[in-house]
Amino acid sequence: MNNRWNKLIYWAGAPFYDVLFNAGPFARARKKVFADLELKPGQRVLMVGVGTGADLRFFCGKKLEITAVDLSPAMLAQAKSKSGEDEQIRFLEMDAQDLRFADKSFDLVIASLILSVVPDEHKCMSELVRVTKERGRIVIFDKFKGGERKMPLMMRILRPLIAVMGTDIGRDYRAILKPHLERLIIREDSSAMFGEMYRKIVLERK
Ligand SMILES: C[S@@+](CC[C@H](N)C(=O)[O-])C[C@H]1O[C@@H](n2cnc3c(N)ncnc32)[C@H](O)[C@@H]1O
């Protein structure tokens, strides 16, 4: 996986993305992950790899200071079309592995389906932690390989084929979090959809 390929894949997928990933089980899982998040007016929220803005509905109209970044102008255009005219959201083209924000800039960082997509998930995670304020939260909604066991054979066969479509089904969230655990408290780690595969992980920055 690399940024150039991701840009192409998500340019091609932008018009159809919501039909699959913002409907049915995905829409229900998003509600489960975000609907009960505690939000306070004025908080600075960063949505990393915002895509078509499928999660925006949980944050719009709450007087938050929202910044939304993505590598793909086509996906960002879809997200912009979802934000109300009175909503002051900053939409920026940016690499999630190299965020152009100062350390400790945001109260809440949202990472939906991005750690499984970026070429280097460890770099991306370091950036999420870096830009989160002390006592701020990082909310991850994503798919990972389940548990400690080896991936089933079928998944191992499918993994490289699915990667061509712009996402990796075999990343290990425990390995992604491990280098950061001194700076993070895991507030929640629960299943969000399709058994153990999709997870909701809520982290607090110490
Ligand atoms: C699977 S979509 C998820 C979109 C959205 N967060 C959601 O939950 O529906 C992955 C998104 O990551 C973006 N992306 C891929 N590589 C990226 C990178 N290096 N930096 C920032 N965004 C990236 C893609 O353009 C796409 O919009």
PDB file of C-alpha atoms and ligand atoms in Angstrom:
ATOM      1  CA  MET A   1       0.000   0.000   0.000  1.00  0.00           C
ATOM      2  CA  ASN A   2       1.273   3.490  -0.765  1.00  0.00           C
ATOM      3  CA  ASN A   3      -0.132   6.997  -0.865  1.00  0.00           C
ATOM      4  CA  ARG A   4      -0.174   7.284  -4.636  1.00  0.00           C
ATOM      5  CA  TRP A   5      -2.224   4.096  -4.982  1.00  0.00           C
ATOM      6  CA  ASN A   6      -4.538   5.115  -2.113  1.00  0.00           C
ATOM      7  CA  LYS A   7      -5.210   8.434  -3.824  1.00  0.00           C
ATOM      8  CA  LEU A   8      -6.183   6.642  -7.028  1.00  0.00           C
ATOM      9  CA  ILE A   9      -8.325   4.009  -5.318  1.00  0.00           C
ATOM     10  CA  TYR A  10     -10.209   6.542  -3.198  1.00  0.00           C
ATOM     11  CA  TRP A  11     -10.653   8.874  -6.177  1.00  0.00           C
ATOM     12  CA  ALA A  12     -12.318   5.978  -8.007  1.00  0.00           C
ATOM     13  CA  GLY A  13     -14.335   4.891  -4.953  1.00  0.00           C
ATOM     14  CA  ALA A  14     -15.485   8.309  -3.722  1.00  0.00           C
ATOM     15  CA  PRO A  15     -18.829   8.387  -5.625  1.00  0.00           C
ATOM     16  CA  PHE A  16     -19.838   4.916  -4.339  1.00  0.00           C
ATOM     17  CA  TYR A  17     -18.224   4.849  -0.899  1.00  0.00           C
ATOM     18  CA  ASP A  18     -21.277   5.802   1.153  1.00  0.00           C
ATOM     19  CA  VAL A  19     -23.455   3.089  -0.376  1.00  0.00           C
ATOM     20  CA  LEU A  20     -21.289   0.454   1.298  1.00  0.00           C
ATOM     21  CA  PHE A  21     -19.571   2.127   4.215  1.00  0.00           C
ATOM     22  CA  ASN A  22     -22.146   4.619   5.405  1.00  0.00           C
ATOM     23  CA  ALA A  23     -25.182   2.346   5.355  1.00  0.00           C
ATOM     24  CA  GLY A  24     -26.491  -0.867   6.932  1.00  0.00           C
ATOM     25  CA  PRO A  25     -24.117  -2.459   9.473  1.00  0.00           C
ATOM     26  CA  PHE A  26     -21.527   0.308   9.004  1.00  0.00           C
ATOM     27  CA  ALA A  27     -24.047   3.051   9.796  1.00  0.00           C
ATOM     28  CA  ARG A  28     -25.198   1.097  12.874  1.00  0.00           C
ATOM     29  CA  ALA A  29     -21.621   0.511  14.042  1.00  0.00           C
ATOM     30  CA  ARG A  30     -20.743   4.193  13.611  1.00  0.00           C
ATOM     31  CA  LYS A  31     -23.747   5.113  15.760  1.00  0.00           C
ATOM     32  CA  LYS A  32     -22.606   2.656  18.419  1.00  0.00           C
ATOM     33  CA  VAL A  33     -19.106   4.149  18.392  1.00  0.00           C
ATOM     34  CA  PHE A  34     -19.878   7.868  18.267  1.00  0.00           C
ATOM     35  CA  ALA A  35     -23.447   8.594  19.371  1.00  0.00           C
ATOM     36  CA  ASP A  36     -22.672   8.630  23.104  1.00  0.00           C
ATOM     37  CA  LEU A  37     -19.321  10.457  22.984  1.00  0.00           C
ATOM     38  CA  GLU A  38     -19.129  13.215  25.554  1.00  0.00           C
ATOM     39  CA  LEU A  39     -18.524  16.490  23.696  1.00  0.00           C
ATOM     40  CA  LYS A  40     -18.191  20.015  25.012  1.00  0.00           C
ATOM     41  CA  PRO A  41     -18.704  23.226  22.992  1.00  0.00           C
ATOM     42  CA  GLY A  42     -15.420  24.763  21.900  1.00  0.00           C
ATOM     43  CA  GLN A  43     -13.491  21.511  21.914  1.00  0.00           C
ATOM     44  CA  ARG A  44     -10.983  21.053  19.118  1.00  0.00           C
ATOM     45  CA  VAL A  45     -11.720  17.908  17.128  1.00  0.00           C
ATOM     46  CA  LEU A  46      -9.489  16.371  14.444  1.00  0.00           C
ATOM     47  CA  MET A  47     -10.941  13.822  12.022  1.00  0.00           C
ATOM     48  CA  VAL A  48      -8.061  11.947  10.430  1.00  0.00           C
ATOM     49  CA  GLY A  49      -8.780  10.434   7.013  1.00  0.00           C
ATOM     50  CA  VAL A  50     -12.292  11.903   7.170  1.00  0.00           C
ATOM     51  CA  GLY A  51     -13.176  10.310   3.821  1.00  0.00           C
ATOM     52  CA  THR A  52     -16.696  11.184   2.646  1.00  0.00           C
ATOM     53  CA  GLY A  53     -17.516  12.481   6.119  1.00  0.00           C
ATOM     54  CA  ALA A  54     -19.612   9.505   7.230  1.00  0.00           C
ATOM     55  CA  ASP A  55     -18.944  10.402  10.892  1.00  0.00           C
ATOM     56  CA  LEU A  56     -19.575  14.136  10.540  1.00  0.00           C
ATOM     57  CA  ARG A  57     -23.218  13.849  11.569  1.00  0.00           C
ATOM     58  CA  PHE A  58     -22.155  12.946  15.115  1.00  0.00           C
ATOM     59  CA  PHE A  59     -20.124  16.148  15.465  1.00  0.00           C
ATOM     60  CA  CYS A  60     -21.901  18.819  13.414  1.00  0.00           C
ATOM     61  CA  GLY A  61     -24.103  21.355  15.186  1.00  0.00           C
ATOM     62  CA  LYS A  62     -22.345  20.896  18.536  1.00  0.00           C
ATOM     63  CA  LYS A  63     -20.303  24.102  18.455  1.00  0.00           C
ATOM     64  CA  LEU A  64     -17.039  22.193  18.121  1.00  0.00           C
ATOM     65  CA  GLU A  65     -13.939  23.437  16.330  1.00  0.00           C
ATOM     66  CA  ILE A  66     -13.599  20.712  13.704  1.00  0.00           C
ATOM     67  CA  THR A  67     -10.624  20.056  11.428  1.00  0.00           C
ATOM     68  CA  ALA A  68     -10.947  17.244   8.905  1.00  0.00           C
ATOM     69  CA  VAL A  69      -8.002  15.925   6.887  1.00  0.00           C
ATOM     70  CA  ASP A  70      -7.651  13.402   4.086  1.00  0.00           C
ATOM     71  CA  LEU A  71      -5.181  12.574   1.349  1.00  0.00           C
ATOM     72  CA  SER A  72      -7.862  12.401  -1.333  1.00  0.00           C
ATOM     73  CA  PRO A  73      -9.405  15.597  -2.735  1.00  0.00           C
ATOM     74  CA  ALA A  74     -12.286  13.493  -4.149  1.00  0.00           C
ATOM     75  CA  MET A  75     -13.167  12.106  -0.715  1.00  0.00           C
ATOM     76  CA  LEU A  76     -12.793  15.559   0.891  1.00  0.00           C
ATOM     77  CA  ALA A  77     -15.197  17.009  -1.669  1.00  0.00           C
ATOM     78  CA  GLN A  78     -17.838  14.481  -0.580  1.00  0.00           C
ATOM     79  CA  ALA A  79     -17.229  15.330   3.074  1.00  0.00           C
ATOM     80  CA  LYS A  80     -17.550  19.070   2.390  1.00  0.00           C
ATOM     81  CA  SER A  81     -20.923  18.484   0.772  1.00  0.00           C
ATOM     82  CA  LYS A  82     -22.173  16.940   4.042  1.00  0.00           C
ATOM     83  CA  SER A  83     -21.296  19.859   6.302  1.00  0.00           C
ATOM     84  CA  GLY A  84     -23.992  22.468   6.873  1.00  0.00           C
ATOM     85  CA  GLU A  85     -23.376  25.984   5.572  1.00  0.00           C
ATOM     86  CA  ASP A  86     -23.238  27.400   9.095  1.00  0.00           C
ATOM     87  CA  GLU A  87     -20.689  24.805  10.169  1.00  0.00           C
ATOM     88  CA  GLN A  88     -17.123  26.085  10.407  1.00  0.00           C
ATOM     89  CA  ILE A  89     -15.104  23.006   9.479  1.00  0.00           C
ATOM     90  CA  ARG A  90     -11.537  23.192   8.185  1.00  0.00           C
ATOM     91  CA  PHE A  91     -11.051  20.620   5.408  1.00  0.00           C
ATOM     92  CA  LEU A  92      -7.391  20.046   4.567  1.00  0.00           C
ATOM     93  CA  GLU A  93      -5.509  17.775   2.215  1.00  0.00           C
ATOM     94  CA  MET A  94      -2.946  16.070   4.433  1.00  0.00           C
ATOM     95  CA  ASP A  95      -1.073  12.824   5.023  1.00  0.00           C
ATOM     96  CA  ALA A  96      -2.192  11.098   8.240  1.00  0.00           C
ATOM     97  CA  GLN A  97       1.383   9.896   8.723  1.00  0.00           C
ATOM     98  CA  ASP A  98       2.708  13.436   8.754  1.00  0.00           C
ATOM     99  CA  LEU A  99       0.145  15.774  10.332  1.00  0.00           C
ATOM    100  CA  ARG A 100       0.982  19.445   9.986  1.00  0.00           C
ATOM    101  CA  PHE A 101      -0.212  20.431  13.460  1.00  0.00           C
ATOM    102  CA  ALA A 102       1.674  21.332  16.613  1.00  0.00           C
ATOM    103  CA  ASP A 103       1.979  18.797  19.435  1.00  0.00           C
ATOM    104  CA  LYS A 104      -1.042  18.586  21.773  1.00  0.00           C
ATOM    105  CA  SER A 105      -3.394  20.572  19.511  1.00  0.00           C
ATOM    106  CA  PHE A 106      -6.661  18.634  19.812  1.00  0.00           C
ATOM    107  CA  ASP A 107      -9.083  17.560  22.558  1.00  0.00           C
ATOM    108  CA  LEU A 108     -10.473  14.731  20.481  1.00  0.00           C
ATOM    109  CA  VAL A 109      -8.926  12.837  17.579  1.00  0.00           C
ATOM    110  CA  ILE A 110     -11.148  10.582  15.458  1.00  0.00           C
ATOM    111  CA  ALA A 111      -9.520   7.776  13.478  1.00  0.00           C
ATOM    112  CA  SER A 112     -12.181   5.817  11.592  1.00  0.00           C
ATOM    113  CA  LEU A 113     -10.955   3.211   9.116  1.00  0.00           C
ATOM    114  CA  ILE A 114      -7.600   4.941   8.675  1.00  0.00           C
ATOM    115  CA  LEU A 115      -5.048   2.848  10.601  1.00  0.00           C
ATOM    116  CA  SER A 116      -5.948  -0.058   8.300  1.00  0.00           C
ATOM    117  CA  VAL A 117      -5.442   2.093   5.202  1.00  0.00           C
ATOM    118  CA  VAL A 118      -2.305   4.225   5.590  1.00  0.00           C
ATOM    119  CA  PRO A 119       0.938   2.690   4.313  1.00  0.00           C
ATOM    120  CA  ASP A 120       2.533   2.890   7.783  1.00  0.00           C
ATOM    121  CA  GLU A 121       0.077   2.427  10.653  1.00  0.00           C
ATOM    122  CA  HIS A 122       2.794   2.940  13.291  1.00  0.00           C
ATOM    123  CA  LYS A 123       3.754   6.362  11.924  1.00  0.00           C
ATOM    124  CA  CYS A 124       0.079   7.290  11.788  1.00  0.00           C
ATOM    125  CA  MET A 125      -0.526   6.187  15.395  1.00  0.00           C
ATOM    126  CA  SER A 126       2.475   8.219  16.583  1.00  0.00           C
ATOM    127  CA  GLU A 127       0.977  11.261  14.898  1.00  0.00           C
ATOM    128  CA  LEU A 128      -2.447  10.683  16.488  1.00  0.00           C
ATOM    129  CA  VAL A 129      -0.817  10.552  19.920  1.00  0.00           C
ATOM    130  CA  ARG A 130       1.447  13.536  19.246  1.00  0.00           C
ATOM    131  CA  VAL A 131      -1.350  15.936  18.290  1.00  0.00           C
ATOM    132  CA  THR A 132      -3.676  14.928  21.161  1.00  0.00           C
ATOM    133  CA  LYS A 133      -3.737  17.208  24.217  1.00  0.00           C
ATOM    134  CA  GLU A 134      -3.077  15.827  27.691  1.00  0.00           C
ATOM    135  CA  ARG A 135      -6.369  14.344  28.969  1.00  0.00           C
ATOM    136  CA  GLY A 136      -7.599  14.453  25.352  1.00  0.00           C
ATOM    137  CA  ARG A 137      -9.051  11.371  23.691  1.00  0.00           C
ATOM    138  CA  ILE A 138      -8.373   9.333  20.579  1.00  0.00           C
ATOM    139  CA  VAL A 139     -11.293   7.286  19.257  1.00  0.00           C
ATOM    140  CA  ILE A 140     -10.473   4.508  16.826  1.00  0.00           C
ATOM    141  CA  PHE A 141     -13.083   2.666  14.775  1.00  0.00           C
ATOM    142  CA  ASP A 142     -11.376   0.146  12.530  1.00  0.00           C
ATOM    143  CA  LYS A 143     -10.850  -3.455  11.560  1.00  0.00           C
ATOM    144  CA  PHE A 144      -7.950  -5.468  12.871  1.00  0.00           C
ATOM    145  CA  LYS A 145      -6.872  -9.050  12.947  1.00  0.00           C
ATOM    146  CA  GLY A 146      -8.694 -10.808  15.775  1.00  0.00           C
ATOM    147  CA  GLY A 147      -6.955 -11.816  19.018  1.00  0.00           C
ATOM    148  CA  GLU A 148      -3.608 -13.524  19.473  1.00  0.00           C
ATOM    149  CA  ARG A 149      -4.393 -16.427  17.143  1.00  0.00           C
ATOM    150  CA  LYS A 150      -2.998 -16.731  13.639  1.00  0.00           C
ATOM    151  CA  MET A 151      -5.350 -15.381  10.960  1.00  0.00           C
ATOM    152  CA  PRO A 152      -7.532 -18.062   9.365  1.00  0.00           C
ATOM    153  CA  LEU A 153      -6.169 -19.351   6.030  1.00  0.00           C
ATOM    154  CA  MET A 154      -8.950 -17.736   3.970  1.00  0.00           C
ATOM    155  CA  MET A 155      -8.197 -14.330   5.493  1.00  0.00           C
ATOM    156  CA  ARG A 156      -4.486 -14.765   4.799  1.00  0.00           C
ATOM    157  CA  ILE A 157      -5.285 -15.534   1.150  1.00  0.00           C
ATOM    158  CA  LEU A 158      -7.694 -12.598   0.853  1.00  0.00           C
ATOM    159  CA  ARG A 159      -5.454 -10.083   2.650  1.00  0.00           C
ATOM    160  CA  PRO A 160      -3.209  -9.089  -0.300  1.00  0.00           C
ATOM    161  CA  LEU A 161      -6.189  -8.994  -2.667  1.00  0.00           C
ATOM    162  CA  ILE A 162      -8.147  -6.697  -0.368  1.00  0.00           C
ATOM    163  CA  ALA A 163      -5.030  -4.555   0.154  1.00  0.00           C
ATOM    164  CA  VAL A 164      -5.098  -3.772  -3.571  1.00  0.00           C
ATOM    165  CA  MET A 165      -8.519  -2.212  -2.950  1.00  0.00           C
ATOM    166  CA  GLY A 166      -6.997   0.164  -0.404  1.00  0.00           C
ATOM    167  CA  THR A 167      -7.291  -1.514   2.990  1.00  0.00           C
ATOM    168  CA  ASP A 168      -5.480  -4.099   5.116  1.00  0.00           C
ATOM    169  CA  ILE A 169      -7.532  -6.655   7.077  1.00  0.00           C
ATOM    170  CA  GLY A 170      -4.558  -8.070   8.997  1.00  0.00           C
ATOM    171  CA  ARG A 171      -3.158  -5.289  11.156  1.00  0.00           C
ATOM    172  CA  ASP A 172      -2.642  -5.919  14.854  1.00  0.00           C
ATOM    173  CA  TYR A 173      -3.966  -3.101  17.040  1.00  0.00           C
ATOM    174  CA  ARG A 174      -2.131  -4.362  20.103  1.00  0.00           C
ATOM    175  CA  ALA A 175       1.177  -3.975  18.248  1.00  0.00           C
ATOM    176  CA  ILE A 176       0.098  -0.529  17.032  1.00  0.00           C
ATOM    177  CA  LEU A 177      -0.760   0.663  20.551  1.00  0.00           C
ATOM    178  CA  LYS A 178       2.141  -0.996  22.394  1.00  0.00           C
ATOM    179  CA  PRO A 179       4.846   1.685  21.871  1.00  0.00           C
ATOM    180  CA  HIS A 180       2.439   4.358  23.190  1.00  0.00           C
ATOM    181  CA  LEU A 181       1.011   2.707  26.283  1.00  0.00           C
ATOM    182  CA  GLU A 182       3.142   4.788  28.637  1.00  0.00           C
ATOM    183  CA  ARG A 183       1.358   7.883  27.352  1.00  0.00           C
ATOM    184  CA  LEU A 184      -2.142   6.410  26.967  1.00  0.00           C
ATOM    185  CA  ILE A 185      -4.902   4.943  29.108  1.00  0.00           C
ATOM    186  CA  ILE A 186      -7.177   2.496  27.296  1.00  0.00           C
ATOM    187  CA  ARG A 187     -10.665   3.647  28.310  1.00  0.00           C
ATOM    188  CA  GLU A 188     -12.532   1.218  26.071  1.00  0.00           C
ATOM    189  CA  ASP A 189     -11.670  -1.649  23.765  1.00  0.00           C
ATOM    190  CA  SER A 190     -14.779  -3.372  22.495  1.00  0.00           C
ATOM    191  CA  SER A 191     -16.209  -5.070  19.458  1.00  0.00           C
ATOM    192  CA  ALA A 192     -18.061  -2.684  17.134  1.00  0.00           C
ATOM    193  CA  MET A 193     -19.121  -4.950  14.249  1.00  0.00           C
ATOM    194  CA  PHE A 194     -18.633  -8.381  12.650  1.00  0.00           C
ATOM    195  CA  GLY A 195     -17.537 -10.168  15.814  1.00  0.00           C
ATOM    196  CA  GLU A 196     -14.026  -9.249  16.898  1.00  0.00           C
ATOM    197  CA  MET A 197     -12.989  -7.739  13.582  1.00  0.00           C
ATOM    198  CA  TYR A 198     -14.175  -4.123  13.861  1.00  0.00           C
ATOM    199  CA  ARG A 199     -13.337  -2.438  17.145  1.00  0.00           C
ATOM    200  CA  LYS A 200     -14.098   0.698  19.079  1.00  0.00           C
ATOM    201  CA  ILE A 201     -11.017   1.793  20.979  1.00  0.00           C
ATOM    202  CA  VAL A 202     -11.086   4.875  23.195  1.00  0.00           C
ATOM    203  CA  LEU A 203      -7.729   6.134  24.453  1.00  0.00           C
ATOM    204  CA  GLU A 204      -6.956   8.941  26.842  1.00  0.00           C
ATOM    205  CA  ARG A 205      -3.693  10.835  26.616  1.00  0.00           C
ATOM    206  CA  LYS A 206      -1.945  10.982  30.011  1.00  0.00           C
TER     207      LYS A 206
HETATM  208  C1  LIG B   1     -11.629   3.539   4.358  1.00  0.00           C
HETATM  209  S1  LIG B   1     -11.665   5.266   4.104  1.00  0.00           S
HETATM  210  C2  LIG B   1     -12.293   5.846   5.680  1.00  0.00           C
HETATM  211  C3  LIG B   1     -12.944   7.173   5.553  1.00  0.00           C
HETATM  212  C4  LIG B   1     -13.702   7.645   6.783  1.00  0.00           C
HETATM  213  N1  LIG B   1     -12.836   7.893   7.911  1.00  0.00           N
HETATM  214  C5  LIG B   1     -14.757   6.652   7.162  1.00  0.00           C
HETATM  215  O1  LIG B   1     -14.795   6.227   8.309  1.00  0.00           O
HETATM  216  O2  LIG B   1     -15.600   6.339   6.316  1.00  0.00           O
HETATM  217  C6  LIG B   1      -9.959   5.671   4.179  1.00  0.00           C
HETATM  218  C7  LIG B   1      -9.682   7.134   3.919  1.00  0.00           C
HETATM  219  O3  LIG B   1      -8.307   7.374   4.194  1.00  0.00           O
HETATM  220  C8  LIG B   1      -7.796   8.233   3.196  1.00  0.00           C
HETATM  221  N2  LIG B   1      -6.355   8.038   3.158  1.00  0.00           N
HETATM  222  C9  LIG B   1      -5.639   7.039   2.598  1.00  0.00           C
HETATM  223  N3  LIG B   1      -4.324   7.200   2.829  1.00  0.00           N
HETATM  224  C10 LIG B   1      -4.204   8.334   3.568  1.00  0.00           C
HETATM  225  C11 LIG B   1      -3.120   9.043   4.116  1.00  0.00           C
HETATM  226  N4  LIG B   1      -1.859   8.630   3.986  1.00  0.00           N
HETATM  227  N5  LIG B   1      -3.373  10.173   4.803  1.00  0.00           N
HETATM  228  C12 LIG B   1      -4.640  10.640   4.956  1.00  0.00           C
HETATM  229  N6  LIG B   1      -5.720  10.017   4.462  1.00  0.00           N
HETATM  230  C13 LIG B   1      -5.502   8.871   3.772  1.00  0.00           C
HETATM  231  C14 LIG B   1      -8.514   7.839   1.926  1.00  0.00           C
HETATM  232  O4  LIG B   1      -8.472   8.870   0.983  1.00  0.00           O
HETATM  233  C15 LIG B   1      -9.915   7.558   2.472  1.00  0.00           C
HETATM  234  O5  LIG B   1     -10.697   8.716   2.454  1.00  0.00           O
END
